[in-house]
Amino acid sequence: MSKGEFDLVVRGGTVVTASDTFEGEIGVRDGRIEAVGRNLGRGTEEVDATGRLVLPGGIDSHCHLEELGEDGGVQEESFASGSAAALAGGTTSFICFLPQWKGHTLAQSAPGYEERARRSRADYSFHQIITDPTPEVIEKEIPALVARGVRSLKVFLTYDPLRLTDGEFLKVLATARRLGALVTVHCENFEAIGWRIQALLAAGLTDPLQHAWSRPPVVEREATHRAIALAELVDQPIQIFHVSCAEAAAEIARARARGVKVWGETCPQYLTLSHDDLVQPDFEGAKAVCSPALREKGEAERVWRHIQDGTLDIVTSDHCGFSFHSAKKNPGSSSYGQGGAVARPDGMPAFNAIPNGVPGIETRLPVLFSEGVSKGRISLNDFVRLTAANPARLFGLAGKGSIVPGADADLVVWDPDAERSVQNAALHHAIDYTPWEGLKVKGWPTVTVRRGEVTARDGEVLAQPGSGRFLPRGPYSFIAPTGRVPDGFDASRYA
Ligand code: URP
Ligand code: ZN
Ligand code: ZN
């Protein structure tokens, strides 16, 4: 192939960003977008996007890959398989989780995890989970971590080995404020869930549906309210992860209206699935067990409304894959559950022993596009905002999430008219099911370009493991505190 003016030109498509939609060509050199315009010179490689959309590559700012348990167990979704699925589904970057095991320092937790991540085919960054904010973690380890570009912390208000007390949560918030990091929060009330679980088990109610009964919306609403109140006390910006219901979203909307810096994320499962998916023959309801839980039919439409009004401004996958046959039916010691389970006569685990999580890194964009754009709930620009531009802005992923000269050439050529039925057999993840099996979707990615390299085409993944890059995140002003603290006293300077 003779050398062109550009390394790659994407031609003939309709370019869509968070704010604009226009006919244009994109010229790429050295992995970056060099030009956006008309009549660009030839590319050494050319991608024909005629009749297609050209979007920024998706950014999935919440997914779980190859997480290591304290018992030596490892999640079956590896960085190689999960990132292949990401690219095939139009996602070029993701943020996953560095764990902390309770009773251990960050350095002791999950040794070699960052080495494992180097096998990724997509670009990646980390959130650091904090389960044990000891003085060493707070004073030494978190500052060192932020200095090397891990600029977000994740805390859980539920799950037995992971959750923080309110006092511990305040310490993490104050630390993040001092260092200029974002805090992301899993909001559910641990004690309330434990109390309901005991009652359900005592009543002999052990099916997957009872997972949802053990943690109804009020449990999520209470913890969302509390997380926001404590963040407001510290004046520390936060993101509420995986909002599943309108009650929790309304807490975010109210706080934003009074000027609190709080953002809300939701996921395709909360926009499309319901209790019905937990009530399936042959224990298949276990496939839909995730936390927060799926809600009653009709709730998803209310969550869509909070996307439309801007309260929920990022849609991630929360990909957390546990295969049905090997893990959902035969749980090991996953952290993502709330133990004390009883035996069932059919040998299946009681609802509270089923590991929590659904796979969705590859289906996130097609499901959201189909249910959102194709069905008229959101615009094309909203789609880009929710899946690429806002994650880049909120998490400080410089050079990602937009189509402008100088940005990384992360692009997805999208066929808005392609009609497909979601089939697990055609997906690239390592999990033996998808909760969207058989869903008819309109809109599918055809070519994924990551930093100028064609990494997936028509379902074939071309990128090699190890071709993804770690994305260090420097300081950025978007998540600066408001400067408003009660009584003008900034306790985080002393606490
Ligand atoms: O059920 C879920 N969401 N599993 C993943 C872990 C988490 O809480 O994000
Ligand atoms: Zn969570
Ligand atoms: Zn998660």
XYZ file of C-alpha atoms and ligand atoms in Angstrom:
506
model
C 0.000 0.000 0.000
C 1.543 3.370 -1.006
C 1.790 5.988 1.687
C -1.048 8.516 1.807
C -1.219 12.002 3.268
C -2.813 10.453 6.366
C -2.330 7.056 7.987
C -6.086 6.531 7.908
C -9.060 8.405 6.489
C -12.664 7.652 7.431
C -14.780 8.904 4.549
C -18.398 9.217 3.532
C -20.069 9.089 6.932
C -22.111 11.380 9.146
C -19.929 12.511 12.034
C -21.719 12.750 15.382
C -20.313 14.374 18.504
C -21.996 15.369 21.754
C -22.972 18.694 20.182
C -22.885 18.378 16.373
C -23.945 16.174 13.476
C -22.375 16.819 10.061
C -21.122 15.168 6.868
C -17.360 14.982 7.100
C -14.128 13.088 6.681
C -11.632 12.329 9.406
C -7.907 12.201 8.745
C -5.708 10.374 11.256
C -1.960 10.520 11.769
C 0.131 8.853 14.500
C -2.966 7.706 16.357
C -4.486 11.185 16.606
C -7.147 13.021 14.647
C -5.276 15.416 12.390
C -8.121 16.867 10.333
C -11.909 16.896 10.226
C -13.326 18.317 7.000
C -14.102 17.741 3.330
C -12.001 16.559 0.420
C -9.175 15.335 2.637
C -6.162 13.764 0.934
C -5.748 10.033 0.639
C -5.121 7.789 3.627
C -2.674 4.887 3.560
C -5.700 3.016 4.852
C -9.262 4.117 4.090
C -12.467 3.221 5.906
C -15.646 3.683 3.880
C -18.404 4.948 6.156
C -20.948 5.699 3.419
C -24.451 5.527 4.844
C -23.051 5.120 8.345
C -22.500 7.258 11.406
C -19.034 7.997 12.755
C -19.021 8.383 16.544
C -16.295 8.799 19.163
C -15.227 5.397 20.485
C -17.288 4.410 23.502
C -15.901 4.863 27.009
C -17.194 2.394 29.577
C -16.283 4.009 32.886
C -17.525 1.112 35.040
C -16.653 -2.522 34.376
C -15.139 -5.422 36.328
C -12.469 -7.507 34.612
C -10.218 -10.252 35.944
C -10.750 -9.145 39.550
C -8.730 -11.158 42.047
C -10.253 -12.470 45.260
C -8.367 -12.747 48.535
C -8.845 -16.542 48.320
C -6.844 -16.670 45.066
C -9.920 -16.816 42.858
C -10.073 -14.729 39.703
C -13.035 -13.510 37.684
C -13.361 -15.506 34.503
C -13.587 -12.410 32.291
C -9.949 -11.703 31.484
C -8.528 -8.446 30.221
C -7.946 -10.096 26.836
C -11.525 -11.394 26.477
C -13.284 -8.414 28.088
C -11.401 -5.907 25.980
C -12.085 -7.933 22.804
C -15.784 -7.709 23.686
C -15.423 -3.979 24.331
C -13.875 -3.306 20.923
C -16.373 -5.509 19.065
C -19.139 -3.490 20.731
C -17.639 -0.102 19.813
C -15.954 0.693 23.139
C -12.321 1.794 22.875
C -11.566 2.693 26.515
C -12.787 1.501 29.881
C -12.207 2.040 33.582
C -12.084 -1.022 35.821
C -11.186 -1.574 39.467
C -8.053 -1.995 41.541
C -9.265 -3.921 44.580
C -8.448 -3.492 48.241
C -8.939 -6.514 50.457
C -10.055 -5.606 53.972
C -7.190 -5.898 56.454
C -4.618 -5.353 53.687
C -2.853 -2.314 52.303
C -3.444 -1.331 48.686
C 0.008 -2.665 47.805
C -0.791 -6.065 49.315
C -4.171 -6.370 47.597
C -4.355 -8.187 44.268
C -0.641 -8.397 43.495
C 0.101 -8.372 39.792
C -3.281 -6.912 38.852
C -1.756 -4.063 36.863
C 0.458 -6.574 35.031
C -2.658 -8.499 34.081
C -4.299 -5.306 32.797
C -1.462 -4.853 30.325
C -3.060 -7.659 28.277
C -5.919 -5.320 27.393
C -6.643 -4.622 23.734
C -8.546 -1.425 24.588
C -7.209 1.592 26.491
C -7.894 1.449 30.199
C -7.725 3.206 33.519
C -8.568 2.242 37.093
C -10.789 3.263 39.965
C -9.244 2.266 43.308
C -11.677 0.451 45.598
C -11.226 1.471 49.238
C -12.529 -1.008 51.805
C -10.161 -0.249 54.682
C -9.080 3.394 54.998
C -6.285 2.940 57.538
C -3.860 5.832 58.255
C -1.301 4.234 55.908
C -3.852 3.979 53.093
C -5.121 7.528 53.648
C -1.815 9.276 54.245
C 0.539 7.389 51.957
C -1.062 5.016 49.510
C -3.942 7.077 48.111
C -1.718 10.146 47.526
C 0.831 7.966 45.711
C -1.899 6.391 43.627
C -3.414 9.729 42.603
C 0.056 10.985 41.719
C 0.412 8.179 39.197
C -2.911 8.939 37.562
C -5.523 6.811 39.346
C -7.792 9.727 40.117
C -11.036 8.080 41.262
C -11.950 6.025 44.312
C -14.826 3.585 44.607
C -16.576 2.896 47.878
C -19.354 0.471 48.707
C -22.035 1.169 51.286
C -23.031 -2.503 51.136
C -21.493 -6.002 50.566
C -20.002 -7.658 53.606
C -16.261 -7.572 53.027
C -16.332 -4.316 51.081
C -18.629 -1.817 52.739
C -17.535 1.285 54.622
C -19.137 2.740 57.724
C -20.239 6.385 57.484
C -17.138 7.397 59.441
C -14.838 5.558 57.040
C -16.684 7.011 54.063
C -16.134 10.536 55.439
C -12.393 9.838 55.699
C -12.285 8.769 52.048
C -14.285 11.822 50.959
C -11.956 14.169 52.855
C -8.879 12.483 51.376
C -10.261 12.777 47.848
C -11.031 16.444 48.443
C -7.470 17.165 49.531
C -6.023 15.333 46.533
C -8.430 16.351 43.762
C -9.891 12.909 43.065
C -13.472 11.841 42.336
C -15.343 9.431 44.628
C -17.807 6.948 43.127
C -20.322 5.248 45.395
C -22.355 2.026 45.445
C -25.462 3.158 47.321
C -27.473 0.548 49.217
C -28.161 0.248 52.954
C -26.249 -2.808 54.217
C -28.116 -3.248 57.515
C -31.522 -2.935 55.883
C -30.622 -5.541 53.268
C -29.280 -7.937 55.922
C -32.477 -7.571 57.939
C -34.661 -8.292 54.896
C -32.509 -11.252 53.860
C -32.895 -12.896 57.261
C -36.657 -12.410 57.148
C -36.957 -13.772 53.596
C -34.897 -16.855 54.457
C -36.938 -17.402 57.634
C -40.076 -17.275 55.480
C -38.583 -19.901 53.141
C -38.399 -17.451 50.223
C -35.150 -18.196 48.414
C -35.704 -17.651 44.655
C -33.739 -15.208 42.498
C -36.709 -12.795 42.607
C -36.179 -12.473 46.353
C -32.815 -10.883 45.613
C -34.859 -7.874 44.461
C -37.208 -8.138 47.453
C -34.198 -8.033 49.781
C -33.129 -4.610 48.448
C -36.156 -2.598 47.246
C -35.794 0.970 45.927
C -36.090 2.567 49.384
C -32.832 0.831 50.387
C -31.072 2.442 47.432
C -32.808 5.795 47.938
C -31.746 5.985 51.602
C -28.100 5.249 50.821
C -28.087 7.650 47.880
C -29.474 10.387 50.123
C -26.881 9.595 52.803
C -23.965 9.466 50.370
C -24.945 12.833 48.929
C -25.435 14.377 52.397
C -22.006 13.221 53.568
C -20.369 14.384 50.337
C -22.097 17.743 50.796
C -20.753 17.955 54.351
C -17.213 17.485 53.051
C -17.832 19.424 49.810
C -16.470 16.517 47.787
C -17.847 15.818 44.292
C -19.173 12.279 43.830
C -20.708 10.054 41.211
C -23.518 7.691 42.218
C -22.955 4.406 40.444
C -25.614 2.243 38.778
C -28.817 4.133 39.628
C -31.651 1.652 39.178
C -34.776 3.590 40.090
C -36.418 6.987 39.912
C -36.408 7.390 43.707
C -32.611 7.378 43.813
C -32.350 9.575 40.709
C -34.696 12.105 42.344
C -32.231 12.419 45.264
C -29.515 13.336 42.771
C -31.769 15.828 40.973
C -32.673 17.545 44.255
C -29.042 17.806 45.316
C -27.984 19.187 41.952
C -30.719 21.794 42.141
C -29.103 23.113 45.341
C -25.669 23.185 43.700
C -24.120 19.950 44.974
C -21.609 18.390 42.578
C -23.115 14.943 42.218
C -23.460 12.971 39.004
C -25.509 9.859 38.281
C -24.713 6.774 36.233
C -27.134 4.111 35.072
C -26.749 0.946 32.983
C -28.694 -0.774 30.152
C -30.001 -3.424 32.584
C -31.933 -0.748 34.503
C -33.310 0.666 31.265
C -34.513 -2.600 29.738
C -34.905 -5.445 32.274
C -37.270 -5.974 35.217
C -38.449 -8.432 37.882
C -39.744 -10.561 34.996
C -36.146 -11.427 34.144
C -35.616 -12.743 37.678
C -38.636 -15.042 37.363
C -37.529 -17.607 34.790
C -37.719 -21.388 34.627
C -34.732 -23.618 35.468
C -33.205 -21.074 37.822
C -32.384 -18.804 34.859
C -33.541 -15.794 36.889
C -30.090 -16.002 38.513
C -28.667 -14.605 35.267
C -30.321 -11.274 36.071
C -29.158 -11.008 39.693
C -27.232 -7.777 40.091
C -27.107 -4.958 42.623
C -28.891 -2.657 42.872
C -31.540 -5.143 41.781
C -33.754 -5.015 38.725
C -37.001 -3.208 39.454
C -40.683 -3.787 38.741
C -41.884 -3.412 35.173
C -42.470 0.265 34.403
C -39.584 1.535 36.519
C -37.217 1.480 33.534
C -39.349 4.079 31.769
C -39.001 6.339 34.815
C -35.216 5.874 34.720
C -35.266 6.887 31.025
C -36.986 10.105 32.082
C -34.040 10.911 34.347
C -31.729 10.367 31.399
C -33.863 12.737 29.363
C -33.824 15.429 32.064
C -30.017 15.149 32.430
C -29.923 13.791 35.994
C -28.335 10.541 34.819
C -25.578 11.603 32.493
C -23.474 8.489 31.930
C -24.512 4.987 30.843
C -21.963 2.269 31.624
C -22.183 -1.512 31.460
C -21.177 -2.384 35.057
C -19.980 -5.512 33.261
C -19.429 -8.065 36.028
C -19.608 -11.477 34.456
C -20.318 -14.718 36.289
C -21.183 -17.610 33.984
C -24.555 -19.202 34.667
C -23.335 -22.805 34.803
C -20.037 -22.315 36.594
C -20.703 -19.432 38.997
C -24.335 -18.303 39.236
C -25.479 -21.873 39.980
C -22.360 -22.860 41.920
C -21.189 -19.781 43.768
C -17.693 -19.647 45.194
C -16.628 -16.804 47.409
C -17.420 -13.790 45.249
C -17.331 -10.526 47.182
C -20.406 -9.409 45.282
C -23.055 -11.136 47.377
C -24.350 -11.084 50.908
C -23.771 -14.516 52.472
C -25.436 -16.576 55.199
C -27.337 -18.542 52.586
C -29.446 -21.634 53.268
C -29.525 -24.827 51.196
C -32.458 -25.266 48.798
C -34.045 -28.642 48.087
C -33.176 -28.354 44.362
C -29.494 -27.857 45.168
C -29.472 -24.353 43.677
C -28.123 -21.489 45.809
C -30.516 -19.276 47.747
C -30.807 -15.796 46.233
C -28.311 -14.261 48.656
C -25.517 -16.617 47.612
C -25.806 -15.870 43.884
C -22.891 -13.673 42.820
C -24.116 -10.241 41.770
C -23.497 -8.893 38.323
C -24.390 -9.146 34.649
C -22.162 -9.085 31.562
C -22.684 -6.205 29.136
C -19.466 -4.597 27.934
C -20.172 -5.579 24.302
C -23.932 -5.003 24.277
C -23.916 -1.648 26.146
C -23.808 0.507 23.014
C -26.123 -1.543 20.744
C -28.781 -1.966 23.450
C -28.670 1.718 24.406
C -28.673 2.854 20.769
C -31.582 0.620 19.863
C -33.726 1.327 22.925
C -32.674 4.967 23.078
C -31.970 6.421 19.632
C -33.863 4.001 17.375
C -36.933 4.162 19.601
C -36.795 7.966 19.837
C -36.072 8.337 23.548
C -32.748 10.149 23.087
C -30.979 11.940 20.236
C -27.812 10.806 18.494
C -25.907 13.567 20.285
C -27.322 12.406 23.624
C -26.050 8.922 22.828
C -22.513 10.251 22.313
C -22.775 12.398 25.421
C -23.896 9.476 27.620
C -21.448 6.899 26.338
C -18.267 8.822 25.474
C -18.163 12.600 26.032
C -19.446 12.663 29.609
C -17.325 9.744 30.872
C -14.252 11.493 29.400
C -15.174 14.795 31.049
C -16.145 13.394 34.450
C -13.130 11.109 34.785
C -10.551 13.428 33.229
C -9.720 11.233 30.253
C -7.883 13.884 28.269
C -8.025 13.433 24.490
C -10.886 10.939 24.618
C -14.607 11.134 23.862
C -14.631 13.701 21.058
C -13.890 14.084 17.350
C -11.654 17.142 17.075
C -8.133 17.661 15.744
C -5.629 16.589 18.404
C -7.899 14.024 20.068
C -7.011 10.352 20.080
C -8.418 8.726 16.934
C -10.918 6.539 18.776
C -13.852 6.113 16.412
C -16.707 3.763 15.811
C -18.425 3.438 12.446
C -22.031 2.680 13.239
C -24.760 1.239 11.031
C -27.972 2.803 12.381
C -30.167 0.559 10.208
C -28.594 -2.826 10.967
C -31.153 -5.123 12.547
C -29.773 -7.888 14.723
C -30.902 -10.270 17.370
C -28.484 -10.369 20.324
C -26.950 -13.847 20.526
C -24.434 -14.843 23.170
C -22.759 -17.180 20.700
C -21.729 -14.157 18.620
C -20.336 -12.120 21.536
C -16.670 -12.052 22.521
C -16.877 -12.077 26.311
C -15.971 -15.185 28.319
C -19.391 -15.479 29.969
C -21.819 -18.228 28.948
C -24.881 -15.999 28.623
C -26.166 -12.513 27.973
C -29.271 -11.194 29.730
C -30.345 -9.748 26.351
C -30.400 -13.098 24.489
C -32.818 -12.802 21.552
C -33.406 -9.046 21.981
C -34.041 -7.456 18.582
C -31.908 -4.359 18.189
C -31.614 -1.722 15.473
C -28.136 -0.212 15.199
C -24.797 -2.003 15.406
C -21.094 -1.078 15.207
C -19.284 -2.142 12.044
C -15.710 -0.809 12.451
C -13.909 0.208 15.661
C -10.771 2.341 15.454
C -8.584 2.732 18.556
C -5.847 5.369 18.326
C -5.957 5.100 14.541
C -5.817 1.320 14.357
C -8.741 -0.697 13.011
C -9.295 -3.003 15.982
C -12.605 -4.649 15.070
C -14.520 -5.034 11.833
C -17.924 -6.699 11.394
C -17.592 -8.650 14.618
C -14.002 -9.764 14.049
C -11.550 -8.455 16.642
C -8.220 -7.519 15.055
C -6.382 -5.915 17.994
C -3.861 -8.021 19.864
C -3.790 -8.453 23.647
C -1.366 -5.882 25.042
C -2.137 -3.228 22.415
C -4.255 -1.202 24.863
C -2.624 1.574 26.888
C -2.952 2.634 30.495
C -4.541 6.096 30.668
C -3.088 8.115 33.567
C -5.439 10.910 34.631
C -3.941 14.215 35.740
C -5.635 17.026 37.687
C -8.700 18.588 36.018
C -10.972 21.395 37.097
C -14.356 19.784 36.311
C -14.383 17.953 39.656
C -13.131 20.843 41.793
C -15.094 21.282 45.049
C -17.625 24.117 45.180
C -15.851 25.894 48.044
C -19.028 25.813 50.147
C -18.643 24.061 53.514
C -20.954 24.289 56.538
C -20.115 27.290 58.765
C -17.198 28.061 56.461
C -15.136 25.431 58.315
C -13.285 23.024 56.006
C -12.997 19.954 58.236
C -11.228 17.949 55.514
C -8.075 20.041 56.143
C -7.816 18.602 59.641
C -9.568 15.229 59.447
O -24.230 -6.504 40.730
C -23.266 -5.792 40.479
N -23.439 -4.533 40.158
N -22.042 -6.321 40.521
C -20.845 -5.626 40.321
C -20.309 -5.032 41.559
C -20.886 -3.681 41.790
O -21.592 -3.523 42.766
O -20.649 -2.762 41.016
Zn -21.521 -1.334 42.766
Zn -19.771 -2.476 39.406
